Coordinates of N, CA and C in Angstrom, one line a residue:
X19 N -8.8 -5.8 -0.6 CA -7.9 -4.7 -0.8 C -8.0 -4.2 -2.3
X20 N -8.2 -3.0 -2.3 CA -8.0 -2.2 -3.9 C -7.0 -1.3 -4.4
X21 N -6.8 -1.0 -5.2 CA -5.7 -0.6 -5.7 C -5.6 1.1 -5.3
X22 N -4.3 1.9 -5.5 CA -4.3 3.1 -5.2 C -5.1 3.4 -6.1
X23 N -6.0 4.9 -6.5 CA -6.8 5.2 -7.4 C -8.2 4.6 -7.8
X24 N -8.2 4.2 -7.1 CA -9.5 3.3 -6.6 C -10.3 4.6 -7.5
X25 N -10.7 5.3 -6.7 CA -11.8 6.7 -7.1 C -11.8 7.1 -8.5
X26 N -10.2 6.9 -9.0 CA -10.5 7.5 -10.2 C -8.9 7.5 -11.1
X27 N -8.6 7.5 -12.1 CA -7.2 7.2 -12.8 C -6.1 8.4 -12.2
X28 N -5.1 8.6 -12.3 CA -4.6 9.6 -12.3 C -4.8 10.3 -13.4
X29 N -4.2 11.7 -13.5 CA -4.5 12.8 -14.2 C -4.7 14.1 -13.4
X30 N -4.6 15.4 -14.0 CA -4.8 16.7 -13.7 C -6.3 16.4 -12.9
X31 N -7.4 15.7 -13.5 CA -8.6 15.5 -13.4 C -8.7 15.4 -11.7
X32 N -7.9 14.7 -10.7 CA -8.1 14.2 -10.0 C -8.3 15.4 -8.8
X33 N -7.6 16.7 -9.2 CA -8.0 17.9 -8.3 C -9.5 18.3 -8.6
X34 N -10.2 18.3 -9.3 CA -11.5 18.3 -9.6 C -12.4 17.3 -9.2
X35 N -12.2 16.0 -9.2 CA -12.9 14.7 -8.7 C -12.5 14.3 -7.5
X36 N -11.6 15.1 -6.6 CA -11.2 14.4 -5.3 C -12.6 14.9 -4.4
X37 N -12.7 14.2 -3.5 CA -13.8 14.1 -2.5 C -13.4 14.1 -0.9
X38 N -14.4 14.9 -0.6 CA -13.5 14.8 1.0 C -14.1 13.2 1.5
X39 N -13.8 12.8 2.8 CA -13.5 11.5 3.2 C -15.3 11.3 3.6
X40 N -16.6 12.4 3.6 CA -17.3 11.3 4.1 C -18.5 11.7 2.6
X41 N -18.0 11.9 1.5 CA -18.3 11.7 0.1 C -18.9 11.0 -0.2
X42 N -19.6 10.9 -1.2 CA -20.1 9.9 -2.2 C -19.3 8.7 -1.9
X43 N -18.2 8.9 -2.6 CA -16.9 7.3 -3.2 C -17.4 6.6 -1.5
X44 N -16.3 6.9 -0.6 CA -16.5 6.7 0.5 C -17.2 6.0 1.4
X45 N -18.3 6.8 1.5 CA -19.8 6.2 1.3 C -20.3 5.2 0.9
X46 N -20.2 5.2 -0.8 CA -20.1 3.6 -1.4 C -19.3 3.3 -0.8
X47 N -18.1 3.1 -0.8 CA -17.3 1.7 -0.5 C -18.0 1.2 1.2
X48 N -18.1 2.0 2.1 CA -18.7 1.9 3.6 C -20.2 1.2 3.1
X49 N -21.0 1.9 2.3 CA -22.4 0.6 2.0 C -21.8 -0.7 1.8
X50 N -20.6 -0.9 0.8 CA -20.8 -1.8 0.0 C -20.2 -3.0 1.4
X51 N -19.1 -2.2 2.3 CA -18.3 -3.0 2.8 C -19.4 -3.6 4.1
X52 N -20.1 -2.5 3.9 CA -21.4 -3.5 5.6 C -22.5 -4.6 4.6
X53 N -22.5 -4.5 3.1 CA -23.7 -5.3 2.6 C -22.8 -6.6 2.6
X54 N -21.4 -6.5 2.3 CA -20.7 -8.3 1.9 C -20.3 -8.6 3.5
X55 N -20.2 -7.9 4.1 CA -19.6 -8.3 5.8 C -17.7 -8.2 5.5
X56 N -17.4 -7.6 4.9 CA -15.9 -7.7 4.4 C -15.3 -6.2 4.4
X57 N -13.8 -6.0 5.6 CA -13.1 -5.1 5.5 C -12.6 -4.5 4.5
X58 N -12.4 -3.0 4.0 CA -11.5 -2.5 2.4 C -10.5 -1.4 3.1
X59 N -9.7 -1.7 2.5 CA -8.7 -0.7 2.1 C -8.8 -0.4 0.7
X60 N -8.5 0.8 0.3 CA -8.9 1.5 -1.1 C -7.7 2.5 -1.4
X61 N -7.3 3.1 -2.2 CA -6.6 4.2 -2.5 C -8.0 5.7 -3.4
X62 N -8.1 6.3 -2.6 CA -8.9 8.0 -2.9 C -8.1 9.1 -2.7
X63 N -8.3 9.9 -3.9 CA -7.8 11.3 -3.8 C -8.5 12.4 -3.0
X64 N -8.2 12.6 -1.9 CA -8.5 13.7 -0.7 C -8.8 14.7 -1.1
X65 N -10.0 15.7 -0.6 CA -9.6 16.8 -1.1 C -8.8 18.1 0.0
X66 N -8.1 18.5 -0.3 CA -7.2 19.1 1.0 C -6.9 20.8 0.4
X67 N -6.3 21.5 1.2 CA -5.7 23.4 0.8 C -5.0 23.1 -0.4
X68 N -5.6 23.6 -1.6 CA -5.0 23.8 -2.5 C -4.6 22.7 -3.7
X69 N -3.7 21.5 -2.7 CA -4.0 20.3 -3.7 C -4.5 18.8 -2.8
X70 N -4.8 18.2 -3.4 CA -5.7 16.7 -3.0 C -4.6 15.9 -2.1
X71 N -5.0 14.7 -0.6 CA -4.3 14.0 -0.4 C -4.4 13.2 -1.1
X72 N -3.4 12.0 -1.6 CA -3.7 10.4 -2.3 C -3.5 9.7 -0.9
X73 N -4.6 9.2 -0.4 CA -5.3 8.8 0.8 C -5.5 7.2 0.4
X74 N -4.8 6.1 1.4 CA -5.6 4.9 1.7 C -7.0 5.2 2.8
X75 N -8.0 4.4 2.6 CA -8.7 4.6 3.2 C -9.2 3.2 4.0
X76 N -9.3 3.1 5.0 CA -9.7 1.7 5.6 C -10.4 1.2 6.3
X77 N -11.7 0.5 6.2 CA -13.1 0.5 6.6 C -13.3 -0.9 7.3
X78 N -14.0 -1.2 8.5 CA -13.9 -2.3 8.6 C -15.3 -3.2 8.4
X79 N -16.3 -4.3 8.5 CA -16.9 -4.8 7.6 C -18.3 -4.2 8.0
X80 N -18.3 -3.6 9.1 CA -19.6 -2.5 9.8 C -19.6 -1.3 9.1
X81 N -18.5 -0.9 7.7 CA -18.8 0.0 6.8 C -18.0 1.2 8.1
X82 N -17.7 1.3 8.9 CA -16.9 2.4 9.9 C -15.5 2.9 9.5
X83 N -15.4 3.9 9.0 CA -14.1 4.3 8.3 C -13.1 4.9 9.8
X84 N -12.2 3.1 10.2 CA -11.3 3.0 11.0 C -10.0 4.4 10.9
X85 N -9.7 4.2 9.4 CA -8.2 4.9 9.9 C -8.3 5.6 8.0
X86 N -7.5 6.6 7.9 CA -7.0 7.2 6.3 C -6.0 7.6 6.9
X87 N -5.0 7.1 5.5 CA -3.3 7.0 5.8 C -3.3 8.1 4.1
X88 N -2.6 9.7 4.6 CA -1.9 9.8 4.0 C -0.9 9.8 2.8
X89 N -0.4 9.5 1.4 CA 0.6 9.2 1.4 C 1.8 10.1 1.5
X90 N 2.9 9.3 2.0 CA 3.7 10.2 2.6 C 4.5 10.4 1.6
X91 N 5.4 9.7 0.6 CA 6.5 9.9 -0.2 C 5.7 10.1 -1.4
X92 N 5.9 11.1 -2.5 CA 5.2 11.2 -3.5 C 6.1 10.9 -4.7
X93 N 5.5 10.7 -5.9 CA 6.4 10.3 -7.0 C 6.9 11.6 -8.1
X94 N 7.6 11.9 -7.4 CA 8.6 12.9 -8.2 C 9.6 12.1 -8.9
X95 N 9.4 11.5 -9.7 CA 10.7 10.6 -10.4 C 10.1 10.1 -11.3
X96 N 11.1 9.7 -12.6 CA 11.0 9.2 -13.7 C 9.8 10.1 -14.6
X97 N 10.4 11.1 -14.8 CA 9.4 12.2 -15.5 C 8.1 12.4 -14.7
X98 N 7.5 11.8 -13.4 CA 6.3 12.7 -13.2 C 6.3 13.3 -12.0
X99 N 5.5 14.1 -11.6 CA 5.9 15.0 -10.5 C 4.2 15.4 -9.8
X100 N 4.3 14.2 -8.8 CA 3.0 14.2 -8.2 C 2.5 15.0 -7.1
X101 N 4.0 15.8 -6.5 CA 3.6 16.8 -5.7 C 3.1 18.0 -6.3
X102 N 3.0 18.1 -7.8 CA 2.4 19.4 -8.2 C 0.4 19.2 -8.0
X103 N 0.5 18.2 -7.8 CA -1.3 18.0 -7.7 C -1.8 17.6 -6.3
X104 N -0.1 17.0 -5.4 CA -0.7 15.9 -4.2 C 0.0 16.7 -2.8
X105 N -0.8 17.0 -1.9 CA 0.4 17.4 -0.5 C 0.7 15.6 0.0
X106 N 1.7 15.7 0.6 CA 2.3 14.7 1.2 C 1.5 14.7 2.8
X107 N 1.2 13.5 2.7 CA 1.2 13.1 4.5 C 2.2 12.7 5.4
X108 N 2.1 12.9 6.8 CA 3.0 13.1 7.8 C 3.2 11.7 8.9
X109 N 2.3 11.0 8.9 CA 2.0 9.8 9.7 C 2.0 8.7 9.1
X110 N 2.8 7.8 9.7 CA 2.4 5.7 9.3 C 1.1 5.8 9.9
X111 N -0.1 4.7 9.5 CA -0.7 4.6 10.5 C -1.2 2.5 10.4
X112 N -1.4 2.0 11.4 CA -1.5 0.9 11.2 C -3.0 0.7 12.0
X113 N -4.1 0.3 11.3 CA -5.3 0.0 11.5 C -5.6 -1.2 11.8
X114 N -6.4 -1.8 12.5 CA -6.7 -3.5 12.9 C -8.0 -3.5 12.2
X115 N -7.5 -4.3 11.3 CA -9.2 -5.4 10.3 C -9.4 -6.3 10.5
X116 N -10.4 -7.2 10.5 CA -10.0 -8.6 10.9 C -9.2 -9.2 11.5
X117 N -9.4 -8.9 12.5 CA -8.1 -9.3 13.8 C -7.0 -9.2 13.0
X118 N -6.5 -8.4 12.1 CA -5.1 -8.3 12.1 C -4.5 -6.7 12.0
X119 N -3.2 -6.4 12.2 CA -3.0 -5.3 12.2 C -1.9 -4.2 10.6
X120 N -2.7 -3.9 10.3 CA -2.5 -3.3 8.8 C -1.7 -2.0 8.9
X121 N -0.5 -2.4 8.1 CA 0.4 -1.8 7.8 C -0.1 -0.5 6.7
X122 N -0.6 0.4 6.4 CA -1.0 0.6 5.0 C 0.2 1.8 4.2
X123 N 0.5 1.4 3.4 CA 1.6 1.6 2.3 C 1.2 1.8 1.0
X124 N 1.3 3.5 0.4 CA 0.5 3.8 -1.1 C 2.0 3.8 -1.9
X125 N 2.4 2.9 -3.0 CA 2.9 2.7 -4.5 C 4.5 3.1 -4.1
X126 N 5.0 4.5 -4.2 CA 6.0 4.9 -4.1 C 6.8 4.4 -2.9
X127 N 5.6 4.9 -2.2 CA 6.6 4.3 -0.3 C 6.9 2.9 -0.3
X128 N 7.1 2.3 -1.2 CA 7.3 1.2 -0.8 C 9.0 0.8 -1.3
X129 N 9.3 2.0 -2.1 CA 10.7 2.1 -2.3 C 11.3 2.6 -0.9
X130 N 10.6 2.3 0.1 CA 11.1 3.4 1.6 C 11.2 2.5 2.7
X131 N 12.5 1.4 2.9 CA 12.2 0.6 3.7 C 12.3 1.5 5.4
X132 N 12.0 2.5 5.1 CA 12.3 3.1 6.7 C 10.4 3.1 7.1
X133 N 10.1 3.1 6.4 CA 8.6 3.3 6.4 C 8.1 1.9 7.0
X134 N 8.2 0.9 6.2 CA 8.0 -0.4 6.7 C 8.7 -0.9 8.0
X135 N 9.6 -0.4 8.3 CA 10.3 -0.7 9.7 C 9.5 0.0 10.9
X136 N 9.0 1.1 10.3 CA 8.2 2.3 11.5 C 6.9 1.3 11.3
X137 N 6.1 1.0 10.3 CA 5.0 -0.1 10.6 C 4.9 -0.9 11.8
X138 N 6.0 -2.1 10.7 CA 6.7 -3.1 12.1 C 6.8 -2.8 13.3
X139 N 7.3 -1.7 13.5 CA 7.6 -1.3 15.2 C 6.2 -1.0 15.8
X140 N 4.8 -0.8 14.6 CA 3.6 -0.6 15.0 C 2.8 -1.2 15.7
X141 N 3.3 -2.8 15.4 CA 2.4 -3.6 15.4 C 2.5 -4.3 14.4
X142 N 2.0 -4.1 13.3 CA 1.7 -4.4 11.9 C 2.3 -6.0 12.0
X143 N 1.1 -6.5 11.5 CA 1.0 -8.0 11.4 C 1.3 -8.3 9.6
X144 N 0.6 -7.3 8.9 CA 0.6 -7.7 7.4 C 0.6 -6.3 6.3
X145 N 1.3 -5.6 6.0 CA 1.4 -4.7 5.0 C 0.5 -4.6 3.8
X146 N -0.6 -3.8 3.8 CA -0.9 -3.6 2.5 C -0.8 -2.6 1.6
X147 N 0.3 -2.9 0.5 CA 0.4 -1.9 -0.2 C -0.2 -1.8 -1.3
X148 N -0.6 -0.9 -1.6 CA -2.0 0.0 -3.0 C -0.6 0.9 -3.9
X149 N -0.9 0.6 -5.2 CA -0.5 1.2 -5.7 C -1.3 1.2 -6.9
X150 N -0.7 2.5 -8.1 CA -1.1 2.8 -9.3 C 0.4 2.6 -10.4
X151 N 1.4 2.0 -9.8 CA 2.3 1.5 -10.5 C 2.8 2.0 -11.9
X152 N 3.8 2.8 -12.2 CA 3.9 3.5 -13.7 C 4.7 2.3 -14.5
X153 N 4.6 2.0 -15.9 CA 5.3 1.3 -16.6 C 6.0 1.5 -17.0
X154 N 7.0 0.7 -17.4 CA 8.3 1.7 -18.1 C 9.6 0.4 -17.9
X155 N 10.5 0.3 -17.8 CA 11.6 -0.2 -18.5 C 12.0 -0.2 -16.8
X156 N 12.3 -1.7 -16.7 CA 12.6 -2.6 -15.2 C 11.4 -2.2 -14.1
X157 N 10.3 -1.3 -14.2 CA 9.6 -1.0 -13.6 C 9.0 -2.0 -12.6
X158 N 8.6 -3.6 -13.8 CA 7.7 -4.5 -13.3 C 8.7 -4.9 -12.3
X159 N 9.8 -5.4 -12.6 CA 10.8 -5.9 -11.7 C 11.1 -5.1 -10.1
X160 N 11.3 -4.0 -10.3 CA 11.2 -2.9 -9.5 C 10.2 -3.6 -8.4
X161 N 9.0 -3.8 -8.5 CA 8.1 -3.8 -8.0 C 8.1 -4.8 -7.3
X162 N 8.1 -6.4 -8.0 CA 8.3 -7.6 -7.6 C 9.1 -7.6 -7.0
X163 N 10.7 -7.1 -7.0 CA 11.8 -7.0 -6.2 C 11.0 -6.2 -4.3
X164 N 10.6 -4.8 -4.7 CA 10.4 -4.6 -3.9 C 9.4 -4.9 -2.3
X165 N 8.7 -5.5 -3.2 CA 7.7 -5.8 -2.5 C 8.0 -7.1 -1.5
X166 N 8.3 -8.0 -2.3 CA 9.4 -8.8 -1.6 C 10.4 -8.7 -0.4
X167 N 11.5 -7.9 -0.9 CA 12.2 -6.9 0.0 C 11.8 -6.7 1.2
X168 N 10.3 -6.1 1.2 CA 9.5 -5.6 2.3 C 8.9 -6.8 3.3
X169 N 8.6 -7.7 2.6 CA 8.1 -8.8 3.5 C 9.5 -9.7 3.9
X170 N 10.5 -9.9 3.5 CA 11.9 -10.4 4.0 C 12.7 -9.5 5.0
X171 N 12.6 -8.0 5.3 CA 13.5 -7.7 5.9 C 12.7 -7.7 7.1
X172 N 11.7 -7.2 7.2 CA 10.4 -7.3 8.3 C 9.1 -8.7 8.6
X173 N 10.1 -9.8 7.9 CA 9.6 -10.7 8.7 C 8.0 -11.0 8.7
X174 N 7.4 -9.9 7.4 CA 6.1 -9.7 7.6 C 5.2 -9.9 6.5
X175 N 4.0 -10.5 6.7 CA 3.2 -10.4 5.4 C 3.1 -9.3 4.6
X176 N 2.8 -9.0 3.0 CA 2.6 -8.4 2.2 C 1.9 -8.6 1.8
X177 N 0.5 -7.5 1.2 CA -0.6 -7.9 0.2 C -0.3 -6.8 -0.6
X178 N -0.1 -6.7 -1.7 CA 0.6 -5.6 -2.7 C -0.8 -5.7 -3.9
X179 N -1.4 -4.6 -3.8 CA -2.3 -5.3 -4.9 C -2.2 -3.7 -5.8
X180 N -1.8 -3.9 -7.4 CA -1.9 -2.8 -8.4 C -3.0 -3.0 -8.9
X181 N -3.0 -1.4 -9.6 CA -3.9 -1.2 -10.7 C -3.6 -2.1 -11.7
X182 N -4.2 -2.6 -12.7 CA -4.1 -3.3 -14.0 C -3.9 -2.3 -14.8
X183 N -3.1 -2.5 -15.8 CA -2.9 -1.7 -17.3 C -4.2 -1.9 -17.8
X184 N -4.9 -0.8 -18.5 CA -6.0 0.0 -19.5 C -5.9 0.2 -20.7
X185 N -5.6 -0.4 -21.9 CA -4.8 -0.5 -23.1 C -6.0 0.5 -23.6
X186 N -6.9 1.1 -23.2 CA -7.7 2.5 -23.3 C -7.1 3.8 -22.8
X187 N -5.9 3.7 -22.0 CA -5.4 4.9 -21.7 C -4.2 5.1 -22.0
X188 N -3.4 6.1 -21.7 CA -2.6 6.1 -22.2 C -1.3 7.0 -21.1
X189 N -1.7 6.6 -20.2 CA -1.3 7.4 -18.9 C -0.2 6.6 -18.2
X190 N 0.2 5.5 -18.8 CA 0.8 4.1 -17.8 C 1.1 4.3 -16.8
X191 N 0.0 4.4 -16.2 CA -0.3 3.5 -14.8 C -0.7 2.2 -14.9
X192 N -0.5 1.5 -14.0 CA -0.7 0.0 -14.0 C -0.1 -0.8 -14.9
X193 N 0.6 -1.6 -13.7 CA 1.1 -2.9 -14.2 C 0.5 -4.3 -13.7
X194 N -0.6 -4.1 -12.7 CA -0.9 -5.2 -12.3 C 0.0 -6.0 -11.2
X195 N 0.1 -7.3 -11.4 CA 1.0 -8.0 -10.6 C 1.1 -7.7 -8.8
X196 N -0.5 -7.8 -8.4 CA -0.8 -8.3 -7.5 C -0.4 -9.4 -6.9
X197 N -0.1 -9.7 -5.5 CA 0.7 -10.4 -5.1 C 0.3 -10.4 -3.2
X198 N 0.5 -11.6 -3.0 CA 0.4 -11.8 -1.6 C 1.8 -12.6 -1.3
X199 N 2.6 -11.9 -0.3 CA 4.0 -12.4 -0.1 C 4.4 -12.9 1.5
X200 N 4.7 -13.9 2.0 CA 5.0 -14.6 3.3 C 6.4 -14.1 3.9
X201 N 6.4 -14.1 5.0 CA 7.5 -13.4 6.1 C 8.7 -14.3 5.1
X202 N 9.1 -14.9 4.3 CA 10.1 -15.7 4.3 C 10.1 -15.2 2.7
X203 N 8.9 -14.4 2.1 CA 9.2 -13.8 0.5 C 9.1 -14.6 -0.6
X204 N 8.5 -15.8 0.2 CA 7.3 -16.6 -0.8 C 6.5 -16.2 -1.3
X205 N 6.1 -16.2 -2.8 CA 5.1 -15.1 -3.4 C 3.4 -16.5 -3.4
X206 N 2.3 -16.4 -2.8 CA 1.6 -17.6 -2.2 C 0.6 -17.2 -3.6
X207 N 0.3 -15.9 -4.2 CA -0.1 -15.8 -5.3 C 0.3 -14.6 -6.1
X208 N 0.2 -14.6 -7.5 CA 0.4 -13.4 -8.3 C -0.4 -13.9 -9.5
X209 N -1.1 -11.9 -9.2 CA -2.0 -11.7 -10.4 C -1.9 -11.5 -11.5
X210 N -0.7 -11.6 -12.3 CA -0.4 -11.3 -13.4 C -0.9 -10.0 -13.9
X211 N -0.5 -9.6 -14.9 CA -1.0 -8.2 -15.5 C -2.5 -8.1 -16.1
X212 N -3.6 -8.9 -16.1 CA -4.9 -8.8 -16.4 C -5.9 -8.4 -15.2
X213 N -7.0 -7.5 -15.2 CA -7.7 -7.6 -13.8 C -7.8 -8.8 -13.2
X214 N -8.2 -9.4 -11.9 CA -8.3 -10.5 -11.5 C -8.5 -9.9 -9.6
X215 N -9.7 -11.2 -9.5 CA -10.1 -10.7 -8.1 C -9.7 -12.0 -7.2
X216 N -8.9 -12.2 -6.1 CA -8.7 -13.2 -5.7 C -9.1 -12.9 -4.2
X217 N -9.0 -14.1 -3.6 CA -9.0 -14.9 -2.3 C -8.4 -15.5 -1.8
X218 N -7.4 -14.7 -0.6 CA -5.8 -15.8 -0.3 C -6.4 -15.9 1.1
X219 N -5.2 -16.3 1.6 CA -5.1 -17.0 2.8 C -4.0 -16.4 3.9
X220 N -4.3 -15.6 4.5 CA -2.9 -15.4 6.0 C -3.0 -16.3 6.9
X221 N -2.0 -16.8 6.8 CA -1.3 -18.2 8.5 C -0.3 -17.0 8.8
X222 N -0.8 -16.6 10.1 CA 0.0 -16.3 11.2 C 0.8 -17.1 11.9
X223 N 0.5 -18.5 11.5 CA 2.0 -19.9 11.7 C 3.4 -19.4 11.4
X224 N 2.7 -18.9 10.2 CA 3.9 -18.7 9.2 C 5.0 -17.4 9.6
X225 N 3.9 -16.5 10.3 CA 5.3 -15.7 10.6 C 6.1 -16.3 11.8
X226 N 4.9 -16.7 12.8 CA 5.9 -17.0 13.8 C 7.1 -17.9 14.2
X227 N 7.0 -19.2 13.0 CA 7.8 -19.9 12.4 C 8.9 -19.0 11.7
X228 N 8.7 -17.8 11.2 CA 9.6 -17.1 10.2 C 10.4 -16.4 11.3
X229 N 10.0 -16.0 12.3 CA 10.4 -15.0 13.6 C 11.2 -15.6 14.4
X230 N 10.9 -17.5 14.5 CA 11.9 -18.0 15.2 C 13.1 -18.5 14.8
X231 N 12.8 -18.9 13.7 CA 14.0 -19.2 12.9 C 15.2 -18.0 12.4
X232 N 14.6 -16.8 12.5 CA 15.3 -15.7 11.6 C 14.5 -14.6 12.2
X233 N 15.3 -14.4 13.7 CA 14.9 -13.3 14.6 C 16.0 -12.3 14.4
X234 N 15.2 -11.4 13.1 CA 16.8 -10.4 12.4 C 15.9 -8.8 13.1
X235 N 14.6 -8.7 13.4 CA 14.0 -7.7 14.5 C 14.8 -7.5 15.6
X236 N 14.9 -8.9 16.1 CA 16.1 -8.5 17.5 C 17.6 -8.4 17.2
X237 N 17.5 -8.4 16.2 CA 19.2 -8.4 16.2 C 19.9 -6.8 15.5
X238 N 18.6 -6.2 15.8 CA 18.9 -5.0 15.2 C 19.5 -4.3 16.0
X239 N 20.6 -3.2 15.3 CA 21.6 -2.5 16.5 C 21.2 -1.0 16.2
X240 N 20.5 -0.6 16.9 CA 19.8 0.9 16.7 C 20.7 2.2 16.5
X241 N 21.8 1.8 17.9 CA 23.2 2.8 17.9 C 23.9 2.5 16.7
X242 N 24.0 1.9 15.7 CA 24.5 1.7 14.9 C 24.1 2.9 14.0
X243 N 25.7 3.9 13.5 CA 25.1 5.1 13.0 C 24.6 6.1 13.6
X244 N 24.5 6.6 14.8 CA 23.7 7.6 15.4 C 24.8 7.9 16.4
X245 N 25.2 9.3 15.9 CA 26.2 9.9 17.4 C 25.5 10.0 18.4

């Protein structure tokens, strides 16, 4: 799993460098994913009417581009305003990689526990969220909190993997702090703020152990709120 911006930093730049989906970028990542035998998810800027999608893209290890998720919530907040460069997408979509079923979630949406709950109800065995993460004051926390959040209310794995900070740019994006998080919001690793490439582990024990003990899915009251 790679980070949102995979293709390229943010910036104005990114309406000019976006690529449609069976592009160059693309393409590499589809060689690269049938030479290791290993599924990607990635974050690429679409090119779409007028302005670019910020697109996960998700391939599975035969290099076959399974599913591109939209993102749906864009980041209008905290001074930047992503819908002036980005249209918003309309669909959750949950892809199957390696026998499992993928939640995919870009940066912002992850402040959106309705989004995560529409996964869940997908299927989705494990959430991966891609982000490009802005820095800034409780930001990092933000993040940790959230992502967490997301694997406790929904009972469900998390792989949250950022961009790393570029002490070359000056755009703050990326905070790093990669993270693989257990239905129960055990953090099983974290990347700290330096690049770093790892190799975890999903036990599907673990959720179902999480599911029986703390079956908060079923105990959800739907009519609750709804004339």
């Amino acid at each position: 799993i790679l980070p949102e911006a995979t293709l390229t930093r943010y910036g104005r730049r990114i309406t000019d460098l976006a690529e449609p989906l069976d592009g160059p970028f693309v393409t590499g990542l589809a060689e690269a994913a049938k030479e290791s035998g290993l599924s990607v998810v990635a974050g690429v800027f679409e090119t779409g009417p007028g302005r670019v999608y910020n697109t996960a893209v998700a391939l599975d290890e035969t290099g076959t581009l399974l599913a591109a998720y939209r993102k749906i919530h864009l980041f209008d907040s905290f001074g930047s305003k992503e819908s002036e460069l980005v249209l918003p997408g309309e669909e959750p979509v949950v892809v199957e990689l390696a026998g499992l079923r993928v939640g995919l979630i870009t940066c912002y949406d992850v402040r959106f526990p309705e989004l995560g709950r529409a996964l869940t109800d997908l299927g989705a065995d494990l959430f991966a969220v891609i982000a490009a993460w802005g820095s800034g004051p409780m930001k990092e926390e933000h993040w940790a909190t959230l992502v967490r959040a997301r694997a406790i209310e929904n009972t469900t794995w998390v792989a949250a993997v950022g961009q790393a900070p570029n002490p070359e740019t000056a755009d703050g994006f990326g905070i790093g702090r990669s993270m693989l998080v257990d239905p129960m919001g055990v953090v099983h690793t974290d990347l700290g703020t330096t690049p770093a490439v790892r190799t975890c582990v999903f036990d599907p024990q673990i959720t179902i152990a999480t599911r029986n003990s703390l079956p908060c899915l079923e105990h959800r009251r739907l009519q609750v709120g709804r004339s």
